[in-house]
């Protein structure tokens, strides 16, 4: 080894002083490894080599976290990843452009159809297409649209090809035999009243219904009507500081007694409260003082907020009741509903259908109703519709037909992307100002 080093030195070119000194010291250093003429020289590994060996070891590790940790550190992976990221970026860019183009086309189509509808010239297919573009199709609408698409005569012709066509309604609520006929449930709830709260407590806790009730009651402000109030389960979520007057309505006297007692216990000093035993189907008459107790016939009863929890399933005529709510709503007022009905999935609806009779027997309600169809039949305009529990719990905010949306009710996309909606936004302040207090009169009727 030394011989090799020396012979290499002898063929090197003459060195400068510094090179010569360093070469000498390195020779000295190297010679220190030479223990005996027959011993092996151990070369010190560089940091890179050690890391490489460690990586190779980790790549073979049994532990998949260590193995994957090593894989992502390999050069091959890093290079590949860069390629993937560039690929994904290009993909999303192209997809984004495609998506925007599609959205724009839809927006244009909607604008055109809405203009036609405004002139009263939209055919049934076009009216359904407007709903589809707004994402508001109900069960029967979906069925009808499918029928229209099956019967398309000319793919290249526009929607005017359906100008003289109207399809028969195929309502889920009428055609599904598992949805039982409506009935008057007053006697049922009179009988059930004493055990009602205890019976529903467990079920409601299990599905966190308290949060939904809180959601419902946060909208109560001004003059409020709670329809089908039952035993007053929403009372604990009411903020009376925002409420001018509150009227409770229920067909069952026994249920109403419980609401009355709870209210008086909770809010002994609140004077503007009325407890009306009567049917939601007769609400307009009741409000005019035709029926029921505690209503001043001279009062033009109108409400800022009408709330109802789990009422539509028990009312004999839910459509008429909703129409009554609309008639008693002040301009800019809102109907807020927390209801249960058919869900978003077939397997859930099958369960609801199969247990519909048992449910009606136990709780007096039709829990498999298609509430979307009922809402549409009522003519109310839905401002917000959120569904939870597989779509079976419906949280709905509705307004009078033709009333404008409030600023905060217009979503981001509607506000900034959809041009057709811009002129439909109503400044919240305007509604507040124009909604005169029509229901200031004391309507208390403590029985
Ligand atoms: C399922 S309970 C719901 C009660 C209460 N809202 C709650 O969240 O627990 C249905 C209520 O609707 C009432 N109801 C049934 N038919 C009615 C009608 N036609 N008009 C007004 N209330 C009615 C019943 O008396 C009962 O109190």
Short mmCIF file of C-alpha atoms and ligand atoms in Angstrom, two decimals:
data_model
loop_
_atom_site.label_atom_id
_atom_site.label_comp_id
_atom_site.label_asym_id
_atom_site.label_seq_id
_atom_site.Cartn_x
_atom_site.Cartn_y
_atom_site.Cartn_z
CA UNK A 1 0.00 0.00 0.00
CA UNK A 2 2.81 2.39 1.02
CA UNK A 3 4.72 1.37 -2.10
CA UNK A 4 1.69 2.28 -4.22
CA UNK A 5 1.37 5.64 -2.52
CA UNK A 6 5.07 6.39 -2.99
CA UNK A 7 5.12 5.37 -6.60
CA UNK A 8 2.06 7.58 -7.22
CA UNK A 9 3.90 10.43 -5.56
CA UNK A 10 6.93 9.94 -7.78
CA UNK A 11 4.90 10.49 -10.95
CA UNK A 12 3.12 13.59 -9.71
CA UNK A 13 4.08 16.98 -11.07
CA UNK A 14 6.15 19.26 -8.81
CA UNK A 15 3.87 20.61 -6.09
CA UNK A 16 3.51 24.04 -4.55
CA UNK A 17 4.46 24.45 -0.88
CA UNK A 18 0.97 24.23 0.46
CA UNK A 19 0.07 21.18 -1.66
CA UNK A 20 3.30 19.49 -0.68
CA UNK A 21 2.67 20.06 3.03
CA UNK A 22 -0.89 18.86 2.88
CA UNK A 23 0.07 15.82 0.82
CA UNK A 24 2.69 14.95 3.40
CA UNK A 25 0.30 15.30 6.32
CA UNK A 26 -2.28 13.18 4.51
CA UNK A 27 0.35 10.53 3.94
CA UNK A 28 1.13 10.65 7.60
CA UNK A 29 -2.51 10.30 8.44
CA UNK A 30 -3.03 7.41 6.08
CA UNK A 31 0.09 5.66 7.35
CA UNK A 32 -1.47 5.64 10.84
CA UNK A 33 -4.01 3.04 9.57
CA UNK A 34 -1.26 0.68 8.67
CA UNK A 35 -0.97 -1.52 11.68
CA UNK A 36 0.64 -4.58 10.10
CA UNK A 37 1.55 -5.41 6.57
CA UNK A 38 -1.18 -8.10 6.34
CA UNK A 39 -4.04 -6.22 8.13
CA UNK A 40 -7.05 -4.74 6.22
CA UNK A 41 -7.60 -0.97 5.93
CA UNK A 42 -11.01 0.18 7.16
CA UNK A 43 -12.33 3.15 5.19
CA UNK A 44 -14.55 5.59 7.08
CA UNK A 45 -17.99 5.84 5.44
CA UNK A 46 -19.26 9.22 4.40
CA UNK A 47 -22.46 10.63 5.86
CA UNK A 48 -24.26 10.11 2.53
CA UNK A 49 -23.26 6.47 2.41
CA UNK A 50 -24.49 5.88 5.94
CA UNK A 51 -27.82 7.55 5.13
CA UNK A 52 -28.17 5.50 1.95
CA UNK A 53 -27.52 2.26 3.81
CA UNK A 54 -30.04 3.23 6.47
CA UNK A 55 -32.63 4.06 3.81
CA UNK A 56 -32.09 0.70 2.13
CA UNK A 57 -32.49 -1.01 5.46
CA UNK A 58 -35.73 0.90 6.15
CA UNK A 59 -37.04 0.05 2.69
CA UNK A 60 -36.86 -3.60 3.70
CA UNK A 61 -38.39 -3.02 7.13
CA UNK A 62 -41.27 -5.19 8.32
CA UNK A 63 -42.97 -2.15 9.82
CA UNK A 64 -45.05 -0.58 7.06
CA UNK A 65 -44.88 2.92 8.56
CA UNK A 66 -41.06 2.82 8.51
CA UNK A 67 -41.16 1.26 5.00
CA UNK A 68 -43.52 3.95 3.64
CA UNK A 69 -41.53 6.67 5.41
CA UNK A 70 -38.48 5.41 3.54
CA UNK A 71 -40.29 5.10 0.21
CA UNK A 72 -41.37 8.75 0.25
CA UNK A 73 -37.74 9.75 0.87
CA UNK A 74 -36.41 7.92 -2.17
CA UNK A 75 -35.30 9.96 -5.13
CA UNK A 76 -37.54 7.95 -7.44
CA UNK A 77 -40.60 8.82 -5.39
CA UNK A 78 -39.78 12.52 -5.12
CA UNK A 79 -39.25 12.81 -8.85
CA UNK A 80 -42.42 10.83 -9.55
CA UNK A 81 -44.38 12.95 -7.08
CA UNK A 82 -43.37 16.16 -8.80
CA UNK A 83 -44.67 14.70 -12.04
CA UNK A 84 -47.93 13.66 -10.35
CA UNK A 85 -48.39 17.10 -8.80
CA UNK A 86 -47.87 18.84 -12.12
CA UNK A 87 -50.29 16.33 -13.69
CA UNK A 88 -52.91 16.92 -10.97
CA UNK A 89 -52.55 20.67 -11.32
CA UNK A 90 -53.10 20.50 -15.07
CA UNK A 91 -56.05 18.13 -14.54
CA UNK A 92 -57.72 20.47 -12.05
CA UNK A 93 -57.06 23.43 -14.28
CA UNK A 94 -58.75 21.74 -17.22
CA UNK A 95 -61.56 20.41 -15.01
CA UNK A 96 -62.03 23.88 -13.48
CA UNK A 97 -62.37 25.44 -16.90
CA UNK A 98 -64.78 22.72 -18.00
CA UNK A 99 -66.79 23.17 -14.77
CA UNK A 100 -66.97 26.95 -15.15
CA UNK A 101 -68.05 26.56 -18.75
CA UNK A 102 -70.81 24.16 -17.72
CA UNK A 103 -71.93 26.45 -14.90
CA UNK A 104 -72.03 29.39 -17.24
CA UNK A 105 -74.11 27.44 -19.76
CA UNK A 106 -76.53 26.41 -17.00
CA UNK A 107 -76.78 29.96 -15.76
CA UNK A 108 -77.60 31.19 -19.24
CA UNK A 109 -80.21 28.46 -19.69
CA UNK A 110 -81.77 29.32 -16.34
CA UNK A 111 -81.91 32.99 -17.21
CA UNK A 112 -83.61 32.25 -20.52
CA UNK A 113 -86.15 29.88 -18.97
CA UNK A 114 -86.89 32.23 -16.06
CA UNK A 115 -87.57 35.05 -18.50
CA UNK A 116 -89.97 32.75 -20.36
CA UNK A 117 -91.63 31.77 -17.09
CA UNK A 118 -92.04 35.42 -16.14
CA UNK A 119 -93.93 35.99 -19.38
CA UNK A 120 -96.10 32.98 -18.50
CA UNK A 121 -94.89 31.09 -21.56
CA UNK A 122 -92.86 28.29 -19.95
CA UNK A 123 -94.21 24.81 -20.63
CA UNK A 124 -94.27 22.09 -17.98
CA UNK A 125 -90.93 20.63 -19.02
CA UNK A 126 -89.31 24.06 -18.82
CA UNK A 127 -90.80 24.71 -15.39
CA UNK A 128 -89.35 21.39 -14.22
CA UNK A 129 -86.01 22.19 -15.82
CA UNK A 130 -85.92 25.49 -13.89
CA UNK A 131 -86.43 23.51 -10.68
CA UNK A 132 -83.74 21.06 -11.73
CA UNK A 133 -81.27 23.84 -12.44
CA UNK A 134 -82.04 25.34 -9.04
CA UNK A 135 -81.56 21.91 -7.44
CA UNK A 136 -85.11 21.74 -6.11
CA UNK A 137 -86.66 18.69 -7.71
CA UNK A 138 -89.24 16.75 -5.73
CA UNK A 139 -90.01 13.07 -6.15
CA UNK A 140 -92.81 13.58 -8.65
CA UNK A 141 -90.73 16.16 -10.55
CA UNK A 142 -87.93 13.65 -10.98
CA UNK A 143 -90.41 11.11 -12.27
CA UNK A 144 -91.90 13.57 -14.73
CA UNK A 145 -88.54 14.73 -16.03
CA UNK A 146 -87.50 11.11 -16.58
CA UNK A 147 -90.72 10.59 -18.54
CA UNK A 148 -90.07 13.69 -20.65
CA UNK A 149 -86.54 12.56 -21.39
CA UNK A 150 -87.77 9.14 -22.43
CA UNK A 151 -90.26 10.67 -24.83
CA UNK A 152 -87.82 13.16 -26.39
CA UNK A 153 -88.76 13.26 -30.05
CA UNK A 154 -85.95 15.36 -31.35
CA UNK A 155 -82.59 15.61 -29.54
CA UNK A 156 -81.62 18.67 -31.57
CA UNK A 157 -84.79 20.63 -30.98
CA UNK A 158 -85.07 22.87 -27.91
CA UNK A 159 -87.56 22.47 -25.06
CA UNK A 160 -90.39 24.04 -27.03
CA UNK A 161 -91.00 20.58 -28.49
CA UNK A 162 -92.97 19.90 -25.27
CA UNK A 163 -95.09 23.02 -25.61
CA UNK A 164 -98.44 21.27 -25.60
CA UNK A 165 -97.58 18.41 -23.27
CA UNK A 166 -98.65 18.10 -19.64
CA UNK A 167 -97.99 14.87 -17.77
CA UNK A 168 -100.23 13.44 -15.08
CA UNK A 169 -99.05 14.04 -11.52
CA UNK A 170 -97.47 11.03 -9.93
CA UNK A 171 -97.42 12.16 -6.31
CA UNK A 172 -95.55 9.98 -3.86
CA UNK A 173 -98.00 10.93 -1.11
CA UNK A 174 -100.97 9.63 -3.15
CA UNK A 175 -99.47 6.70 -5.00
CA UNK A 176 -97.44 5.10 -2.22
CA UNK A 177 -99.88 2.80 -0.43
CA UNK A 178 -97.63 2.69 2.63
CA UNK A 179 -98.31 6.39 3.21
CA UNK A 180 -101.49 6.16 5.21
CA UNK A 181 -104.47 8.44 4.65
CA UNK A 182 -104.61 11.64 6.69
CA UNK A 183 -106.86 11.74 9.74
CA UNK A 184 -107.89 14.00 12.59
CA UNK A 185 -105.52 13.16 15.46
CA UNK A 186 -107.08 15.40 18.12
CA UNK A 187 -108.50 12.56 20.23
CA UNK A 188 -105.30 10.58 19.88
CA UNK A 189 -103.21 13.42 21.34
CA UNK A 190 -105.73 14.17 24.06
CA UNK A 191 -105.25 10.58 25.14
CA UNK A 192 -101.46 10.61 24.66
CA UNK A 193 -100.72 13.98 26.31
CA UNK A 194 -99.79 12.77 29.81
CA UNK A 195 -97.19 10.29 28.58
CA UNK A 196 -96.00 12.24 25.52
CA UNK A 197 -92.93 13.94 26.98
CA UNK A 198 -91.62 10.89 28.73
CA UNK A 199 -92.17 8.83 25.59
CA UNK A 200 -90.21 11.06 23.21
CA UNK A 201 -87.45 12.15 25.58
CA UNK A 202 -85.19 9.18 24.95
CA UNK A 203 -85.57 9.14 21.16
CA UNK A 204 -84.88 12.88 20.93
CA UNK A 205 -81.81 12.73 23.15
CA UNK A 206 -80.37 9.86 21.13
CA UNK A 207 -80.47 11.90 17.91
CA UNK A 208 -79.57 15.27 19.47
CA UNK A 209 -82.92 16.80 18.57
CA UNK A 210 -82.39 19.54 21.17
CA UNK A 211 -79.95 21.22 18.78
CA UNK A 212 -82.54 21.27 16.01
CA UNK A 213 -85.20 22.69 18.33
CA UNK A 214 -82.73 25.38 19.34
CA UNK A 215 -82.17 26.11 15.63
CA UNK A 216 -85.93 26.44 15.13
CA UNK A 217 -86.50 28.79 18.03
CA UNK A 218 -83.63 31.12 17.23
CA UNK A 219 -85.74 32.51 14.37
CA UNK A 220 -88.56 33.57 16.71
CA UNK A 221 -88.82 37.32 16.80
CA UNK A 222 -91.55 39.94 16.84
CA UNK A 223 -95.02 38.45 16.84
CA UNK A 224 -94.71 34.70 16.90
CA UNK A 225 -97.10 31.80 16.31
CA UNK A 226 -96.15 28.28 17.27
CA UNK A 227 -98.49 25.89 15.49
CA UNK A 228 -99.09 22.32 16.70
CA UNK A 229 -97.12 23.27 19.81
CA UNK A 230 -97.95 20.01 21.61
CA UNK A 231 -96.64 19.95 25.16
CA UNK A 232 -94.38 23.00 24.67
CA UNK A 233 -91.15 21.12 24.11
CA UNK A 234 -89.61 24.14 22.34
CA UNK A 235 -90.24 26.55 25.18
CA UNK A 236 -86.89 26.11 26.83
CA UNK A 237 -85.18 27.35 23.66
CA UNK A 238 -87.26 30.52 23.33
CA UNK A 239 -85.57 33.88 23.80
CA UNK A 240 -88.41 36.12 24.88
CA UNK A 241 -86.28 39.24 24.70
CA UNK A 242 -86.69 39.10 20.90
CA UNK A 243 -90.40 38.26 21.05
CA UNK A 244 -93.18 40.83 21.19
CA UNK A 245 -96.07 38.38 21.48
CA UNK A 246 -96.39 34.63 21.26
CA UNK A 247 -99.42 32.56 20.33
CA UNK A 248 -99.57 28.83 20.82
CA UNK A 249 -101.95 26.73 18.76
CA UNK A 250 -102.82 23.06 19.12
CA UNK A 251 -105.86 20.96 18.34
CA UNK A 252 -105.53 18.94 21.53
CA UNK A 253 -106.72 20.65 24.69
CA UNK A 254 -104.76 18.27 26.89
CA UNK A 255 -101.50 18.94 25.03
CA UNK A 256 -102.17 22.68 25.21
CA UNK A 257 -102.72 22.53 28.98
CA UNK A 258 -99.19 21.21 29.36
CA UNK A 259 -97.76 24.00 27.18
CA UNK A 260 -99.69 26.56 29.19
CA UNK A 261 -98.44 25.24 32.54
CA UNK A 262 -94.83 25.03 31.36
CA UNK A 263 -94.95 28.54 29.90
CA UNK A 264 -96.41 30.12 33.00
CA UNK A 265 -93.86 28.37 35.17
CA UNK A 266 -90.95 29.40 32.98
CA UNK A 267 -92.07 32.93 32.11
CA UNK A 268 -94.51 34.08 34.82
CA UNK A 269 -94.22 37.74 33.88
CA UNK A 270 -94.63 37.54 30.12
CA UNK A 271 -98.03 39.01 29.35
CA UNK A 272 -98.42 38.80 25.58
CA UNK A 273 -99.02 35.09 25.31
CA UNK A 274 -102.09 33.37 23.89
CA UNK A 275 -103.00 29.69 24.10
CA UNK A 276 -105.43 28.74 21.36
CA UNK A 277 -107.03 25.33 21.11
CA UNK A 278 -107.92 24.86 17.47
CA UNK A 279 -106.97 23.27 14.20
CA UNK A 280 -104.30 24.68 11.90
CA UNK A 281 -106.69 24.02 9.02
CA UNK A 282 -109.04 26.66 10.58
CA UNK A 283 -106.29 29.08 11.45
CA UNK A 284 -107.43 31.94 9.25
CA UNK A 285 -110.91 31.82 10.79
CA UNK A 286 -109.42 31.54 14.24
CA UNK A 287 -107.24 34.56 13.66
CA UNK A 288 -110.26 36.54 12.54
CA UNK A 289 -111.94 35.57 15.80
CA UNK A 290 -114.32 33.09 14.21
CA UNK A 291 -113.36 30.18 16.40
CA UNK A 292 -111.17 29.37 19.36
CA UNK A 293 -110.42 31.29 22.50
CA UNK A 294 -108.32 34.27 23.32
CA UNK A 295 -108.41 35.95 19.92
CA UNK A 296 -109.60 39.49 19.71
CA UNK A 297 -111.84 39.67 16.58
CA UNK A 298 -110.77 43.26 15.96
CA UNK A 299 -107.12 42.35 15.83
CA UNK A 300 -105.60 42.00 12.43
CA UNK A 301 -103.52 39.06 13.48
CA UNK A 302 -100.35 38.67 11.49
CA UNK A 303 -97.05 37.16 12.47
CA UNK A 304 -93.38 37.85 11.92
CA UNK A 305 -92.49 34.24 12.56
CA UNK A 306 -94.55 31.08 12.43
CA UNK A 307 -92.78 28.00 13.74
CA UNK A 308 -93.84 24.41 13.83
CA UNK A 309 -92.07 21.29 15.05
CA UNK A 310 -93.21 17.84 13.96
CA UNK A 311 -96.66 19.08 13.05
CA UNK A 312 -97.06 18.32 9.32
CA UNK A 313 -96.99 14.59 10.02
CA UNK A 314 -99.98 14.88 12.39
CA UNK A 315 -102.15 17.50 10.68
CA UNK A 316 -105.17 16.30 8.77
CA UNK A 317 -104.49 18.70 5.90
CA UNK A 318 -100.86 19.82 5.96
CA UNK A 319 -101.08 21.69 2.64
CA UNK A 320 -104.04 23.78 3.75
CA UNK A 321 -102.39 24.46 7.09
CA UNK A 322 -99.24 25.76 5.38
CA UNK A 323 -101.37 27.93 3.13
CA UNK A 324 -103.03 29.35 6.25
CA UNK A 325 -99.63 30.09 7.75
CA UNK A 326 -98.74 32.02 4.61
CA UNK A 327 -101.92 34.07 4.82
CA UNK A 328 -101.10 35.08 8.38
CA UNK A 329 -97.53 36.03 7.67
CA UNK A 330 -96.44 39.66 7.62
CA UNK A 331 -94.45 40.89 4.63
CA UNK A 332 -90.89 39.76 5.16
CA UNK A 333 -92.06 37.22 7.75
CA UNK A 334 -90.79 33.67 7.82
CA UNK A 335 -92.26 30.22 8.38
CA UNK A 336 -89.73 27.97 10.05
CA UNK A 337 -90.35 24.25 10.15
CA UNK A 338 -88.65 21.37 11.90
CA UNK A 339 -90.34 18.27 10.56
CA UNK A 340 -89.79 14.63 9.82
CA UNK A 341 -90.64 12.76 6.65
CA UNK A 342 -89.20 10.65 3.86
CA UNK A 343 -85.43 10.50 3.69
CA UNK A 344 -82.83 10.69 0.95
CA UNK A 345 -82.21 6.96 0.66
CA UNK A 346 -84.40 4.09 -0.50
CA UNK A 347 -83.34 1.81 2.35
CA UNK A 348 -84.40 4.43 4.90
CA UNK A 349 -87.72 5.05 3.15
CA UNK A 350 -88.36 1.32 3.12
CA UNK A 351 -87.91 1.21 6.90
CA UNK A 352 -90.24 4.20 7.30
CA UNK A 353 -92.81 2.62 4.98
CA UNK A 354 -92.67 -0.78 6.65
CA UNK A 355 -93.15 0.72 10.11
CA UNK A 356 -95.64 3.42 9.11
CA UNK A 357 -98.68 1.71 10.66
CA UNK A 358 -96.92 1.02 13.95
CA UNK A 359 -95.72 4.61 14.09
CA UNK A 360 -99.19 5.97 13.49
CA UNK A 361 -100.60 3.72 16.22
CA UNK A 362 -97.91 4.72 18.73
CA UNK A 363 -97.33 8.37 17.94
CA UNK A 364 -100.23 9.45 15.77
CA UNK A 365 -97.95 10.63 13.01
CA UNK A 366 -97.26 9.76 9.39
CA UNK A 367 -93.50 9.75 9.36
CA UNK A 368 -93.09 8.64 5.77
CA UNK A 369 -94.72 11.65 4.08
CA UNK A 370 -92.94 13.29 1.18
CA UNK A 371 -92.67 16.75 2.71
CA UNK A 372 -91.11 18.23 -0.42
CA UNK A 373 -94.29 17.61 -2.37
CA UNK A 374 -96.39 19.06 0.46
CA UNK A 375 -94.24 22.20 0.57
CA UNK A 376 -94.50 22.64 -3.18
CA UNK A 377 -98.27 22.09 -3.14
CA UNK A 378 -98.66 24.78 -0.49
CA UNK A 379 -97.17 27.38 -2.84
CA UNK A 380 -94.73 28.62 -0.22
CA UNK A 381 -91.31 29.60 -1.42
CA UNK A 382 -88.55 27.71 0.30
CA UNK A 383 -85.65 29.93 1.29
CA UNK A 384 -83.57 27.29 3.01
CA UNK A 385 -83.93 23.54 3.24
CA UNK A 386 -81.48 21.40 5.19
CA UNK A 387 -81.99 17.76 5.93
CA UNK A 388 -80.26 15.52 8.46
CA UNK A 389 -80.65 12.00 9.82
CA UNK A 390 -80.40 10.50 6.31
CA UNK A 391 -82.67 13.27 5.07
CA UNK A 392 -85.57 12.36 7.38
CA UNK A 393 -85.31 15.49 9.54
CA UNK A 394 -86.31 18.56 7.56
CA UNK A 395 -85.22 22.05 8.61
CA UNK A 396 -87.05 24.47 6.36
CA UNK A 397 -87.36 28.24 6.17
CA UNK A 398 -90.10 29.46 3.84
CA UNK A 399 -91.57 32.78 2.82
CA UNK A 400 -94.65 34.13 1.12
CA UNK A 401 -94.69 33.69 -2.63
CA UNK A 402 -93.27 36.77 -4.29
CA UNK A 403 -91.59 38.14 -1.15
CA UNK A 404 -87.97 38.95 -1.73
CA UNK A 405 -85.06 37.19 -0.14
CA UNK A 406 -83.12 38.95 2.58
CA UNK A 407 -79.51 39.74 1.96
CA UNK A 408 -78.23 37.14 4.40
CA UNK A 409 -80.40 34.45 2.81
CA UNK A 410 -78.69 34.70 -0.55
CA UNK A 411 -75.82 32.24 -0.80
CA UNK A 412 -72.34 33.06 -2.05
CA UNK A 413 -72.80 31.42 -5.46
CA UNK A 414 -76.20 33.04 -5.94
CA UNK A 415 -74.87 36.42 -4.93
CA UNK A 416 -71.64 36.53 -6.85
CA UNK A 417 -72.00 34.00 -9.64
CA UNK A 418 -75.65 33.93 -10.52
CA UNK A 419 -76.62 37.17 -12.22
CA UNK A 420 -80.34 36.39 -12.38
CA UNK A 421 -80.73 36.61 -8.63
CA UNK A 422 -78.98 39.91 -8.04
CA UNK A 423 -82.04 42.05 -8.53
CA UNK A 424 -84.06 39.79 -6.23
CA UNK A 425 -82.09 40.62 -3.12
CA UNK A 426 -83.89 42.66 -0.56
CA UNK A 427 -82.01 44.76 1.92
CA UNK A 428 -82.79 43.38 5.34
CA UNK A 429 -83.24 46.85 6.72
CA UNK A 430 -86.08 47.53 4.29
CA UNK A 431 -88.05 44.55 5.49
CA UNK A 432 -87.52 45.48 9.08
CA UNK A 433 -88.71 49.00 8.42
CA UNK A 434 -91.74 48.08 6.37
CA UNK A 435 -93.01 45.34 8.64
CA UNK A 436 -95.35 47.37 10.78
CA UNK A 437 -96.33 46.00 14.13
CA UNK A 438 -99.76 44.64 13.31
CA UNK A 439 -100.09 42.46 16.29
CA UNK A 440 -99.40 44.71 19.20
CA UNK A 441 -102.67 43.98 20.86
CA UNK A 442 -102.61 41.95 23.98
CA UNK A 443 -103.82 38.47 23.05
CA UNK A 444 -103.39 36.82 26.34
CA UNK A 445 -106.03 34.31 27.20
CA UNK A 446 -104.94 32.46 30.27
CA UNK A 447 -107.57 29.89 30.79
C1 LIG B 1 -96.15 15.05 17.00
S1 LIG B 1 -96.91 16.23 17.95
C2 LIG B 1 -95.70 17.48 18.00
C3 LIG B 1 -95.80 18.36 19.19
C4 LIG B 1 -94.73 19.41 19.37
N1 LIG B 1 -94.73 20.37 18.33
C5 LIG B 1 -93.39 18.79 19.53
O1 LIG B 1 -92.46 19.22 18.83
O2 LIG B 1 -93.21 17.93 20.36
C6 LIG B 1 -98.14 16.85 16.91
C7 LIG B 1 -99.02 17.89 17.53
O3 LIG B 1 -99.89 18.39 16.53
C8 LIG B 1 -101.14 18.61 17.08
N2 LIG B 1 -102.14 18.58 16.01
C9 LIG B 1 -102.62 17.53 15.34
N3 LIG B 1 -103.52 17.92 14.43
C10 LIG B 1 -103.59 19.26 14.52
C11 LIG B 1 -104.31 20.25 13.82
N4 LIG B 1 -105.12 19.91 12.84
N5 LIG B 1 -104.14 21.52 14.15
C12 LIG B 1 -103.29 21.86 15.15
N6 LIG B 1 -102.57 20.98 15.84
C13 LIG B 1 -102.72 19.70 15.54
C14 LIG B 1 -101.29 17.47 18.03
O4 LIG B 1 -102.31 17.71 18.99
C15 LIG B 1 -99.93 17.36 18.62
O5 LIG B 1 -99.80 18.13 19.75
#
